[in-house]
Coordinates of C-alpha atoms and ligand atoms in Angstrom, one line a residue:
M1 CA 0.0 0.0 0.0
S2 CA 1.3 3.3 -1.2
M3 CA -0.5 4.9 3.0
L4 CA -8.1 9.2 22.7
K5 CA -11.3 9.8 33.6
K6 CA -12.1 12.9 34.1
I7 CA -9.8 14.9 36.5
A8 CA -10.8 17.5 39.2
V9 CA -11.7 20.8 37.7
S10 CA -9.2 22.6 40.0
T11 CA -6.4 20.4 38.6
L12 CA -7.5 21.0 35.1
L13 CA -7.5 24.8 35.7
G14 CA -4.0 24.5 37.2
L15 CA -2.8 22.7 34.1
N16 CA -4.5 25.3 31.9
F17 CA -2.6 28.1 33.5
G18 CA 0.7 26.3 33.5
F19 CA 0.6 25.1 29.9
A20 CA -0.7 28.3 28.5
T21 CA 2.5 29.9 29.9
L22 CA 4.5 27.1 28.2
A23 CA 2.7 27.6 25.0
F24 CA 3.7 31.2 24.7
T25 CA 7.3 30.5 25.5
Q26 CA 7.3 28.0 22.6
Q27 CA 6.5 30.7 20.1
K28 CA 9.7 32.5 20.8
P29 CA 12.4 31.9 18.3
V30 CA 15.3 29.8 19.4
D31 CA 18.0 31.4 17.3
A32 CA 19.1 34.5 15.5
E33 CA 17.5 33.2 12.3
G34 CA 14.1 33.3 14.0
H35 CA 13.7 29.5 14.0
Q36 CA 11.0 27.9 16.2
W37 CA 11.9 25.0 18.6
W38 CA 10.5 22.4 16.1
Q39 CA 13.0 23.5 13.5
H40 CA 15.9 22.5 15.7
A41 CA 14.1 19.4 16.9
V42 CA 14.4 15.7 16.1
F43 CA 11.0 14.0 16.1
Y44 CA 10.5 10.3 16.8
E45 CA 7.3 8.4 15.9
I46 CA 6.2 5.9 18.6
Y47 CA 3.6 3.2 17.9
P48 CA 2.4 2.8 21.5
R49 CA 1.2 -0.8 21.0
S50 CA 4.8 -1.8 20.3
F51 CA 7.2 0.4 22.2
A52 CA 7.3 -0.8 25.8
D53 CA 4.9 -2.9 27.8
S54 CA 4.9 -1.9 31.5
N55 CA 2.0 -4.1 32.7
N56 CA 3.0 -7.2 30.8
D57 CA -0.2 -7.8 28.8
G58 CA 1.7 -8.1 25.5
I59 CA 0.7 -4.5 24.4
G60 CA 2.7 -1.4 24.9
D61 CA 1.4 1.4 27.0
L62 CA 2.0 5.0 28.2
N63 CA 3.8 4.1 31.4
G64 CA 6.1 2.0 29.2
I65 CA 6.9 5.1 27.1
T66 CA 7.5 7.2 30.2
S67 CA 10.0 4.6 31.4
K68 CA 12.0 5.1 28.2
L69 CA 12.2 8.9 28.2
G70 CA 15.8 8.7 29.4
Y71 CA 16.7 6.5 26.4
L72 CA 15.0 8.9 24.0
Q73 CA 16.8 11.9 25.6
D74 CA 20.2 10.2 25.4
L75 CA 19.5 9.3 21.8
G76 CA 18.9 13.0 20.9
V77 CA 15.1 13.0 20.5
D78 CA 13.3 16.3 21.2
A79 CA 9.7 15.4 20.4
I80 CA 7.7 12.2 20.2
W81 CA 4.7 11.7 18.0
L82 CA 2.3 9.1 19.5
T83 CA 0.1 7.3 17.0
P84 CA -3.5 7.2 18.4
C85 CA -3.8 5.9 22.0
F86 CA -7.4 7.2 22.5
P87 CA -10.3 4.8 23.2
S88 CA -10.9 2.7 20.1
P89 CA -12.3 -0.6 19.1
Q90 CA -8.8 -1.1 17.5
V91 CA -10.1 -2.1 14.1
D92 CA -7.4 0.1 12.6
F93 CA -5.3 -0.2 15.7
G94 CA -6.3 3.2 17.1
Y95 CA -7.0 5.1 13.9
D96 CA -10.7 4.4 14.6
V97 CA -11.3 6.7 17.5
S98 CA -14.4 6.3 19.7
D99 CA -13.5 9.1 22.2
Y100 CA -11.1 11.9 21.3
Q101 CA -10.6 13.1 24.9
N102 CA -9.4 10.1 26.8
I103 CA -6.8 7.3 26.8
D104 CA -7.7 3.8 25.9
P105 CA -7.5 1.7 29.1
M106 CA -5.2 -0.7 27.2
Y107 CA -2.6 2.2 27.1
G108 CA -3.3 3.6 30.6
T109 CA -5.2 6.6 31.9
L110 CA -5.3 10.4 31.5
A111 CA -3.3 10.5 34.7
D112 CA -0.6 8.4 33.0
F113 CA -0.7 10.8 30.1
D114 CA -0.2 13.7 32.4
R115 CA 2.8 11.9 34.0
L116 CA 4.2 11.3 30.5
A117 CA 3.8 15.0 29.6
S118 CA 5.3 16.3 32.8
Q119 CA 8.3 13.9 32.7
G120 CA 8.7 14.6 29.0
K121 CA 9.2 18.2 30.0
Q122 CA 11.9 17.2 32.4
H123 CA 13.6 15.3 29.6
G124 CA 13.2 18.0 27.0
V125 CA 10.8 15.8 25.0
H126 CA 7.7 17.5 23.6
I127 CA 4.5 15.4 23.0
I128 CA 2.8 15.3 19.7
M129 CA -0.6 13.6 19.4
D130 CA -2.2 12.1 16.3
F131 CA -5.3 13.9 15.2
V132 CA -7.6 11.5 13.2
M133 CA -9.7 14.2 11.4
N134 CA -11.2 12.4 8.5
H135 CA -13.3 9.8 10.3
T136 CA -14.3 8.4 13.7
S137 CA -14.9 4.9 14.8
D138 CA -18.4 3.6 14.0
Q139 CA -18.6 3.1 17.8
H140 CA -18.1 6.9 18.5
P141 CA -21.3 8.3 20.2
W142 CA -21.6 10.8 17.3
F143 CA -21.9 8.0 14.8
V144 CA -24.1 5.9 17.0
D145 CA -26.5 8.8 17.2
S146 CA -26.0 9.6 13.5
R147 CA -27.1 6.2 12.3
S148 CA -30.0 6.0 14.7
S149 CA -32.4 7.9 12.6
R150 CA -32.5 10.3 9.6
T151 CA -33.5 13.1 11.9
S152 CA -30.9 12.5 14.7
A153 CA -28.9 15.4 16.0
H154 CA -25.7 14.0 14.5
R155 CA -27.1 12.8 11.2
D156 CA -25.4 15.5 9.2
W157 CA -22.0 14.9 11.0
Y158 CA -21.3 12.1 8.6
V159 CA -21.8 11.6 4.8
W160 CA -25.1 9.9 4.2
R161 CA -26.6 9.4 0.7
D162 CA -29.3 7.4 -1.0
G163 CA -28.3 4.6 -3.2
L164 CA -28.8 4.6 -7.0
K165 CA -32.4 4.2 -8.2
N166 CA -31.7 0.8 -9.7
G167 CA -29.8 -0.3 -6.6
G168 CA -26.2 -0.1 -5.5
P169 CA -24.0 2.5 -3.8
P170 CA -24.3 6.2 -4.7
N171 CA -21.2 6.2 -7.0
N172 CA -18.1 4.1 -7.9
W173 CA -15.7 5.4 -5.2
E174 CA -13.6 2.8 -3.6
S175 CA -12.2 2.6 -0.1
L176 CA -8.4 2.8 0.1
F177 CA -8.7 -0.4 2.1
G178 CA -10.6 -2.3 -0.5
H179 CA -14.1 -2.4 -2.1
S180 CA -16.8 0.2 -2.2
A181 CA -16.4 3.3 0.0
W182 CA -20.1 3.2 0.7
T183 CA -21.9 0.9 3.2
F184 CA -25.6 0.5 3.3
D185 CA -27.2 0.9 6.7
P186 CA -30.6 -0.9 6.7
K187 CA -31.9 1.0 9.8
T188 CA -32.3 4.3 7.9
G189 CA -32.0 2.9 4.4
Q190 CA -29.1 5.1 3.3
Y191 CA -25.4 4.6 2.5
Y192 CA -22.6 6.1 4.6
Y193 CA -19.2 7.0 3.1
H194 CA -15.9 5.7 4.5
Y195 CA -12.6 6.3 2.7
F196 CA -11.0 3.7 5.0
Y197 CA -12.6 0.7 6.7
V198 CA -16.3 0.2 7.0
Q199 CA -15.8 0.9 10.7
Q200 CA -14.3 4.3 10.0
P201 CA -17.2 6.5 8.8
D202 CA -16.0 9.9 7.3
L203 CA -16.9 13.0 9.2
N204 CA -18.8 15.7 7.2
W205 CA -16.3 18.6 7.3
R206 CA -18.9 20.7 5.4
N207 CA -20.9 20.8 8.6
P208 CA -19.6 23.7 10.9
A209 CA -20.6 21.8 14.0
V210 CA -18.1 19.1 13.1
E211 CA -15.3 21.6 12.6
K212 CA -16.1 23.3 16.0
A213 CA -16.2 20.0 17.9
M214 CA -12.9 18.8 16.3
F215 CA -11.1 22.1 16.8
D216 CA -12.2 22.0 20.5
V217 CA -10.6 18.6 20.8
T218 CA -7.2 20.2 19.8
R219 CA -7.7 23.0 22.3
W220 CA -8.4 20.4 25.1
W221 CA -5.1 18.6 24.4
Y222 CA -3.1 21.8 24.0
R223 CA -4.3 22.8 27.5
R224 CA -3.1 19.4 28.7
G225 CA 0.4 20.1 27.5
V226 CA 0.5 18.7 24.0
A227 CA 2.9 20.6 21.7
G228 CA 1.2 19.8 18.4
F229 CA -0.6 17.3 16.2
R230 CA 0.2 15.1 13.4
L231 CA -2.8 15.3 11.1
D232 CA -3.9 12.0 9.9
A233 CA -5.0 11.4 6.3
V234 CA -5.4 15.2 5.8
D235 CA -5.9 14.7 2.0
T236 CA -9.2 13.0 2.5
L237 CA -11.4 15.4 4.5
F238 CA -13.6 16.5 1.6
E239 CA -15.5 14.9 -1.2
D240 CA -17.2 16.2 -4.3
P241 CA -20.8 17.3 -3.2
D242 CA -22.1 16.1 -6.6
L243 CA -20.6 12.6 -6.0
R244 CA -19.2 12.4 -9.6
D245 CA -17.8 9.0 -10.5
N246 CA -14.0 8.7 -10.4
P247 CA -12.3 7.8 -13.7
I248 CA -11.5 4.1 -14.1
L249 CA -8.0 2.9 -15.1
P250 CA -7.1 -0.4 -16.7
G251 CA -6.4 -3.4 -14.4
T252 CA -7.3 -4.2 -10.8
N253 CA -5.6 -3.5 -7.5
A254 CA -4.5 -5.9 -4.7
Y255 CA -8.1 -6.1 -3.5
G256 CA -9.3 -7.1 -6.9
D257 CA -11.1 -3.8 -7.4
P258 CA -10.8 -1.7 -10.7
N259 CA -7.9 0.8 -10.6
M260 CA -9.2 4.3 -10.4
V261 CA -8.0 7.9 -10.1
N262 CA -9.3 9.4 -6.9
K263 CA -10.3 12.6 -8.7
Y264 CA -13.4 13.5 -6.8
N265 CA -12.8 12.2 -3.2
I266 CA -9.3 13.3 -2.2
K267 CA -7.2 16.5 -2.2
L268 CA -10.2 18.9 -2.7
P269 CA -9.3 22.6 -2.3
E270 CA -11.6 23.0 0.7
V271 CA -9.1 21.2 2.9
H272 CA -6.9 24.3 2.8
D273 CA -9.6 26.5 4.4
V274 CA -9.9 24.1 7.3
L275 CA -6.1 24.0 7.7
R276 CA -5.8 27.8 7.8
R277 CA -8.5 27.9 10.6
L278 CA -6.9 25.0 12.4
R279 CA -3.5 26.7 12.3
K280 CA -5.0 29.8 13.9
V281 CA -6.1 27.6 16.8
A282 CA -2.6 26.1 16.9
D283 CA -1.0 29.5 16.9
E284 CA -3.0 30.6 19.9
H285 CA -1.4 27.7 21.7
G286 CA 2.1 27.9 20.2
A287 CA 1.6 24.5 18.7
V288 CA 3.0 22.8 15.6
L289 CA 1.0 21.0 12.9
I290 CA 2.5 18.2 11.1
G291 CA 0.8 16.7 8.0
E292 CA 0.5 13.3 6.6
T293 CA 0.7 14.7 3.2
Y294 CA 0.9 12.2 0.4
T295 CA 1.5 14.7 -2.4
S296 CA 2.3 13.7 -5.9
D297 CA 4.4 16.8 -6.8
I298 CA 6.1 19.7 -5.2
G299 CA 3.3 22.1 -6.2
E300 CA 0.9 20.1 -4.0
L301 CA 3.3 20.1 -1.1
K302 CA 3.8 23.8 -1.4
E303 CA 0.1 24.3 -1.0
Y304 CA 0.1 22.6 2.3
Y305 CA 2.5 25.2 3.8
G306 CA -0.1 27.7 2.7
E307 CA 0.3 30.7 0.4
H308 CA 1.2 32.9 3.4
G309 CA 2.8 30.1 5.5
D310 CA -0.5 29.9 7.3
E311 CA -1.3 26.2 7.0
L312 CA 1.0 23.4 8.1
Q313 CA 4.4 24.2 9.5
M314 CA 5.5 20.7 8.9
P315 CA 4.0 18.9 5.9
M316 CA 5.9 15.6 5.5
D317 CA 7.7 15.2 2.2
M318 CA 6.4 11.7 1.5
M319 CA 7.9 11.9 -2.0
F320 CA 11.4 11.7 -0.4
A321 CA 10.2 8.8 1.7
Q322 CA 9.2 6.9 -1.5
V323 CA 12.5 7.1 -3.5
N324 CA 13.0 3.5 -2.4
R325 CA 16.4 3.1 -4.1
L326 CA 19.9 4.3 -3.5
S327 CA 19.9 6.8 -6.3
P328 CA 22.0 10.0 -5.8
D329 CA 20.2 11.5 -8.8
E330 CA 16.8 10.9 -7.5
F331 CA 17.6 12.1 -4.0
R332 CA 19.2 15.3 -5.4
R333 CA 16.0 15.9 -7.4
Q334 CA 13.8 15.4 -4.4
I335 CA 15.9 17.5 -2.0
A336 CA 16.2 20.4 -4.6
A337 CA 12.4 20.3 -5.1
V338 CA 11.5 20.5 -1.4
E339 CA 14.2 23.1 -0.9
G340 CA 12.5 25.1 -3.6
A341 CA 9.0 24.8 -2.0
G342 CA 9.8 27.8 0.3
G343 CA 8.8 26.1 3.6
W344 CA 10.8 24.2 6.2
P345 CA 11.5 20.7 4.9
V346 CA 10.4 17.6 6.8
Y347 CA 12.2 14.4 6.1
V348 CA 10.9 10.9 6.8
L349 CA 12.3 7.5 5.9
G350 CA 9.7 5.2 7.4
N351 CA 6.5 5.0 9.4
H352 CA 3.9 2.5 10.6
D353 CA 2.4 2.3 7.1
R354 CA 5.4 1.5 5.1
P355 CA 7.9 -1.4 5.1
R356 CA 10.9 -0.5 7.2
S357 CA 13.7 1.6 5.5
Y358 CA 16.2 -1.2 6.6
N359 CA 14.5 -3.5 4.1
R360 CA 13.5 -1.0 1.4
Y361 CA 17.1 0.3 1.0
G362 CA 19.1 -2.7 2.2
D363 CA 20.7 -5.0 -0.4
G364 CA 20.6 -8.0 1.8
Q365 CA 24.3 -8.0 2.3
H366 CA 25.3 -4.5 3.5
N367 CA 22.1 -3.6 5.3
D368 CA 23.7 -2.2 8.5
A369 CA 26.1 -0.1 6.4
I370 CA 23.2 1.1 4.3
A371 CA 21.1 1.9 7.5
K372 CA 24.0 4.2 8.6
L373 CA 24.2 5.7 5.1
M374 CA 20.5 6.6 5.1
A375 CA 20.8 8.1 8.6
G376 CA 23.8 10.1 7.2
L377 CA 21.4 11.4 4.6
Y378 CA 18.1 12.4 6.3
L379 CA 19.7 13.5 9.6
T380 CA 22.1 15.9 7.9
L381 CA 19.7 17.7 5.6
R382 CA 18.3 21.2 6.2
G383 CA 14.9 20.5 7.8
T384 CA 13.3 18.5 10.5
P385 CA 13.7 14.7 10.5
I386 CA 11.0 12.4 11.9
M387 CA 12.4 9.1 12.9
Y388 CA 10.4 5.9 13.2
Y389 CA 11.0 3.8 16.4
G390 CA 13.6 1.2 16.0
E391 CA 15.1 2.8 12.8
E392 CA 18.0 3.7 15.0
L393 CA 18.6 0.0 15.7
G394 CA 18.2 -1.2 12.1
M395 CA 14.9 -3.0 12.9
E396 CA 13.7 -5.0 10.0
N397 CA 10.2 -5.9 8.8
N398 CA 8.8 -9.1 10.1
D399 CA 5.9 -9.8 7.7
P400 CA 3.3 -12.5 8.6
R401 CA 4.0 -15.8 6.7
R402 CA 0.5 -17.1 6.9
K403 CA -2.8 -15.4 6.3
E404 CA -4.2 -16.6 9.6
D405 CA -1.4 -14.7 11.5
V406 CA -2.3 -11.4 9.9
K407 CA -3.7 -8.7 12.3
D408 CA -4.0 -5.7 10.0
P409 CA -7.4 -6.1 8.2
I410 CA -5.9 -4.9 4.8
G411 CA -3.6 -7.8 5.0
K412 CA -6.6 -10.1 5.3
T413 CA -8.5 -8.5 2.4
G414 CA -5.4 -8.2 0.2
W415 CA -3.5 -11.5 1.0
P416 CA -1.2 -12.5 -0.5
E417 CA -0.4 -9.5 -2.7
E418 CA -1.0 -7.1 0.2
K419 CA 0.2 -8.6 3.5
G420 CA -0.8 -5.6 5.6
R421 CA 1.3 -3.4 7.9
D422 CA 2.1 -5.8 10.8
G423 CA 5.6 -6.3 9.6
E424 CA 6.7 -2.7 10.3
R425 CA 4.9 -2.5 13.6
T426 CA 6.6 -5.3 15.6
P427 CA 7.8 -4.7 19.2
M428 CA 10.8 -2.5 19.9
Q429 CA 13.9 -4.5 20.4
W430 CA 15.3 -3.5 23.9
N431 CA 17.6 -6.4 24.6
D432 CA 18.3 -10.1 23.6
S433 CA 16.1 -11.7 26.2
A434 CA 12.7 -13.2 25.6
N435 CA 10.4 -10.9 23.6
A436 CA 13.3 -8.6 23.1
G437 CA 12.7 -7.1 26.5
F438 CA 9.5 -5.5 25.3
S439 CA 7.2 -7.5 27.6
Q440 CA 7.2 -10.6 29.8
A441 CA 4.0 -11.7 28.0
T442 CA 3.7 -12.9 24.4
P443 CA 3.6 -9.7 22.4
W444 CA 0.6 -8.8 20.2
L445 CA 2.9 -9.2 17.2
P446 CA 6.0 -11.4 17.0
V447 CA 9.4 -9.9 17.6
A448 CA 11.6 -9.8 14.5
P449 CA 14.3 -12.5 14.5
S450 CA 17.0 -9.8 14.3
Y451 CA 16.4 -8.9 18.0
K452 CA 19.3 -11.1 19.0
T453 CA 21.8 -8.8 17.4
H454 CA 19.8 -5.6 16.7
N455 CA 18.7 -4.4 20.1
V456 CA 19.3 -1.4 22.4
A457 CA 21.4 -3.2 25.0
S458 CA 23.8 -4.9 22.5
E459 CA 24.1 -1.9 20.3
L460 CA 25.0 0.4 23.1
N461 CA 28.0 -1.8 23.8
D462 CA 29.2 -1.9 20.2
P463 CA 31.0 1.3 19.1
N464 CA 30.2 0.5 15.5
S465 CA 26.5 -0.2 15.9
I466 CA 23.8 1.6 14.0
L467 CA 22.5 2.9 17.3
N468 CA 25.8 4.5 18.2
F469 CA 26.0 6.0 14.7
Y470 CA 22.6 7.6 15.3
R471 CA 23.6 8.9 18.8
H472 CA 26.8 10.5 17.5
L473 CA 25.1 12.0 14.5
L474 CA 22.2 13.4 16.5
A475 CA 24.6 14.9 19.1
L476 CA 26.5 16.5 16.2
R477 CA 23.2 17.8 14.8
H478 CA 22.3 19.5 18.1
E479 CA 25.8 21.0 18.6
D480 CA 26.7 22.2 15.1
P481 CA 25.0 25.4 13.9
A482 CA 25.8 24.4 10.2
L483 CA 23.9 21.1 10.6
R484 CA 21.0 22.8 12.3
D485 CA 20.7 26.1 10.3
G486 CA 23.1 26.0 7.4
E487 CA 21.9 26.2 3.9
Y488 CA 21.9 23.2 1.6
V489 CA 24.5 23.4 -1.2
P490 CA 24.6 20.4 -3.6
L491 CA 28.0 19.4 -4.8
N492 CA 29.3 17.2 -7.7
Q493 CA 25.8 17.0 -9.1
T494 CA 26.6 14.7 -11.9
D495 CA 28.1 11.9 -9.8
P496 CA 26.0 8.8 -10.3
N497 CA 27.3 7.1 -7.2
V498 CA 28.1 9.6 -4.5
L499 CA 25.6 12.1 -3.1
S500 CA 27.5 15.1 -1.7
Y501 CA 26.5 18.5 -0.2
L502 CA 27.6 21.2 2.1
R503 CA 25.6 22.7 4.9
R504 CA 27.0 26.2 4.8
Y505 CA 26.5 28.6 7.8
K506 CA 28.5 31.9 8.0
G507 CA 32.2 31.1 7.9
E508 CA 31.8 27.4 8.4
A509 CA 30.4 24.4 6.6
V510 CA 29.8 20.7 7.1
L511 CA 30.6 18.5 4.1
V512 CA 28.4 15.4 3.8
V513 CA 29.6 12.6 1.4
L514 CA 27.5 9.5 0.9
N515 CA 28.6 6.6 -1.3
M516 CA 25.3 5.0 -2.4
S517 CA 27.1 2.4 -4.5
G518 CA 28.4 -1.1 -3.9
S519 CA 31.9 -0.2 -5.1
D520 CA 34.8 1.9 -3.8
Q521 CA 34.7 5.5 -4.8
K522 CA 37.1 8.4 -4.8
V523 CA 35.7 11.9 -4.8
S524 CA 37.2 15.4 -4.9
F525 CA 35.8 18.8 -4.1
D526 CA 36.7 22.3 -5.2
L527 CA 35.0 24.4 -2.6
A528 CA 36.6 27.7 -3.5
S529 CA 33.6 28.7 -5.5
Q530 CA 31.4 28.1 -2.4
G531 CA 33.6 30.4 -0.4
F532 CA 35.9 27.8 1.1
P533 CA 39.4 27.7 -0.3
A534 CA 40.3 24.9 2.2
T535 CA 42.1 21.8 1.0
K536 CA 41.1 19.7 4.0
A537 CA 38.1 18.7 6.1
A538 CA 38.3 17.8 9.7
T539 CA 36.4 14.6 10.3
L540 CA 33.3 14.8 12.4
L541 CA 31.9 11.3 11.8
T542 CA 32.6 8.6 9.3
T543 CA 32.0 4.9 8.6
V544 CA 35.1 4.7 6.3
S545 CA 37.2 2.0 8.0
A546 CA 40.5 3.9 8.0
H547 CA 38.6 6.6 10.1
P548 CA 40.9 9.5 9.0
Q549 CA 41.1 12.4 11.4
E550 CA 41.0 14.7 8.4
A551 CA 40.4 14.2 4.7
S552 CA 42.1 15.8 1.7
L553 CA 39.4 17.5 -0.5
S554 CA 41.4 16.5 -3.6
G555 CA 40.5 12.8 -3.0
I556 CA 38.3 11.3 -0.3
S557 CA 38.2 7.5 -0.6
L558 CA 35.0 5.7 0.3
E559 CA 34.3 2.0 0.6
P560 CA 30.9 0.7 -0.5
F561 CA 27.9 2.4 1.2
T562 CA 30.1 4.6 3.5
V563 CA 29.5 8.0 4.9
Y564 CA 32.0 10.8 5.4
I565 CA 31.0 14.0 7.4
G566 CA 33.7 16.7 8.0
K567 CA 34.0 20.3 8.9
V568 CA 35.5 22.8 6.5
S569 CA 36.5 26.3 7.6
K570 CA 37.5 29.4 5.7
Ligands
GLC601 C1 -3.3 7.1 8.0 C2 -2.6 6.3 9.1 C3 -2.9 4.8 8.8 C4 -4.4 4.6 9.0 C5 -5.1 5.6 8.0 C6 -6.6 5.7 8.4 O1 -2.8 6.8 6.8 O2 -1.2 6.5 9.0 O3 -2.2 4.0 9.7 O4 -4.7 3.3 8.6 O5 -4.7 6.9 8.1 O6 -6.8 6.4 9.6

């Protein structure tokens, strides 16, 4: 596939006051360039089910995450994005929310969340929540009321339509998760629309009451100490009011449905009006909005920043995330494009919907070297990186081998062509003991076999591990103004094997050289035209085995899939 106990009012008021103060301090720039905190931050996505299980029920939880804040701080993480941990029937593992203002008991309580937020503050780790805007669970009280009668108070909170006169759904739109996007509800004799699962009815964002209720949800979490939201499936909020059929393409997809262009049910312009208004609410709380923006070209990505920079501060560049091959040319093109979009770039390699970067970029033989190479790329670019848990270990996909083992419903519908997303959601590998130290109970998904070697405890003891490479690189990124704020200057742009660039800041620069090929390479640089007549670079970090303390710019030798990062001064 391409793709929330009430607390005493007095306590709540106390939190309100405290966090409102925090909110305004967050709006202050953190440097002379006027950057905000999130522009200097490293974000880290946590899939709560799979991170750390404190109560040993086989499913991760908030107290588990809190217990690992020290690990995250030492790694160099400044913000964690939690995928949905709100009450949910878990059809889409939390992306089907039945109460936006609570924590699912399987993950803990609101008091646990408050502890996570306050300890996060002590560790310098901001909390980002996932805002599932497009749809709710079919168990959400709004939908339960909506489907109860055609005249119910919430009827118009969802998208209900009559079927065609001769029978069948209102039009040909397909769910991203397979088959018709319309489900007939016999009680009221109409169809409701769901871009995702049948159990995920789409909210009607044309109804101002929906917008008000959903915006209030964000205000509630901001008052609780949340630093921002990752907006789920933001492309899908609006549909064509005339329900025009989508154009059909030749062939069928993994679910056996006709291929089609989602012309009339995604990326409608109205979404930008909602984002501008949502941003105003965020700005009142000093919050950051991150977008799950599956754009097909840079023009579309540009629109998500807003014409006046008044929509998303951080739309993810998913085009970069989908290069899927070690191609310097392709990465150069993608970086230049996002650099030209005028906003602050956001780089992602992997997430809970995509096979792990370790597998997508690995060649099967040099996977660990390639994992460091890829870190050397997305953690040294100008912009904010969002890591995916376990990426720093070289965690691999562990796809189900039998249909009966599949948990993700799309894997059941699409088997064997679409195996679902279980493989990239397996438990975090903490050590080499049973269940990789994630839980004392059998985990909800099986641990990947690589946990014996690729785990936090073992990798911390190995100076050459992927984890230690990440730790050194993130420390460098936090210390070096050129890596944080420097402009991106591409070098040697015709080299088919080696991707090189400078991060130039005032009188200094960091040179990044990435051998994306399986053969030895020797590269030279003439940096005089970039304002650096230097002949040598002082090594900051490298995976080249000789580990030179400095490198001559007239010839840097790189073994297959190695990284060289050095400082050049005037
Ligand atoms: C987003 C989430 C994905 C979820 C879908 C529906 O794409 O990342 O995991 O299934 O939205 O909410």
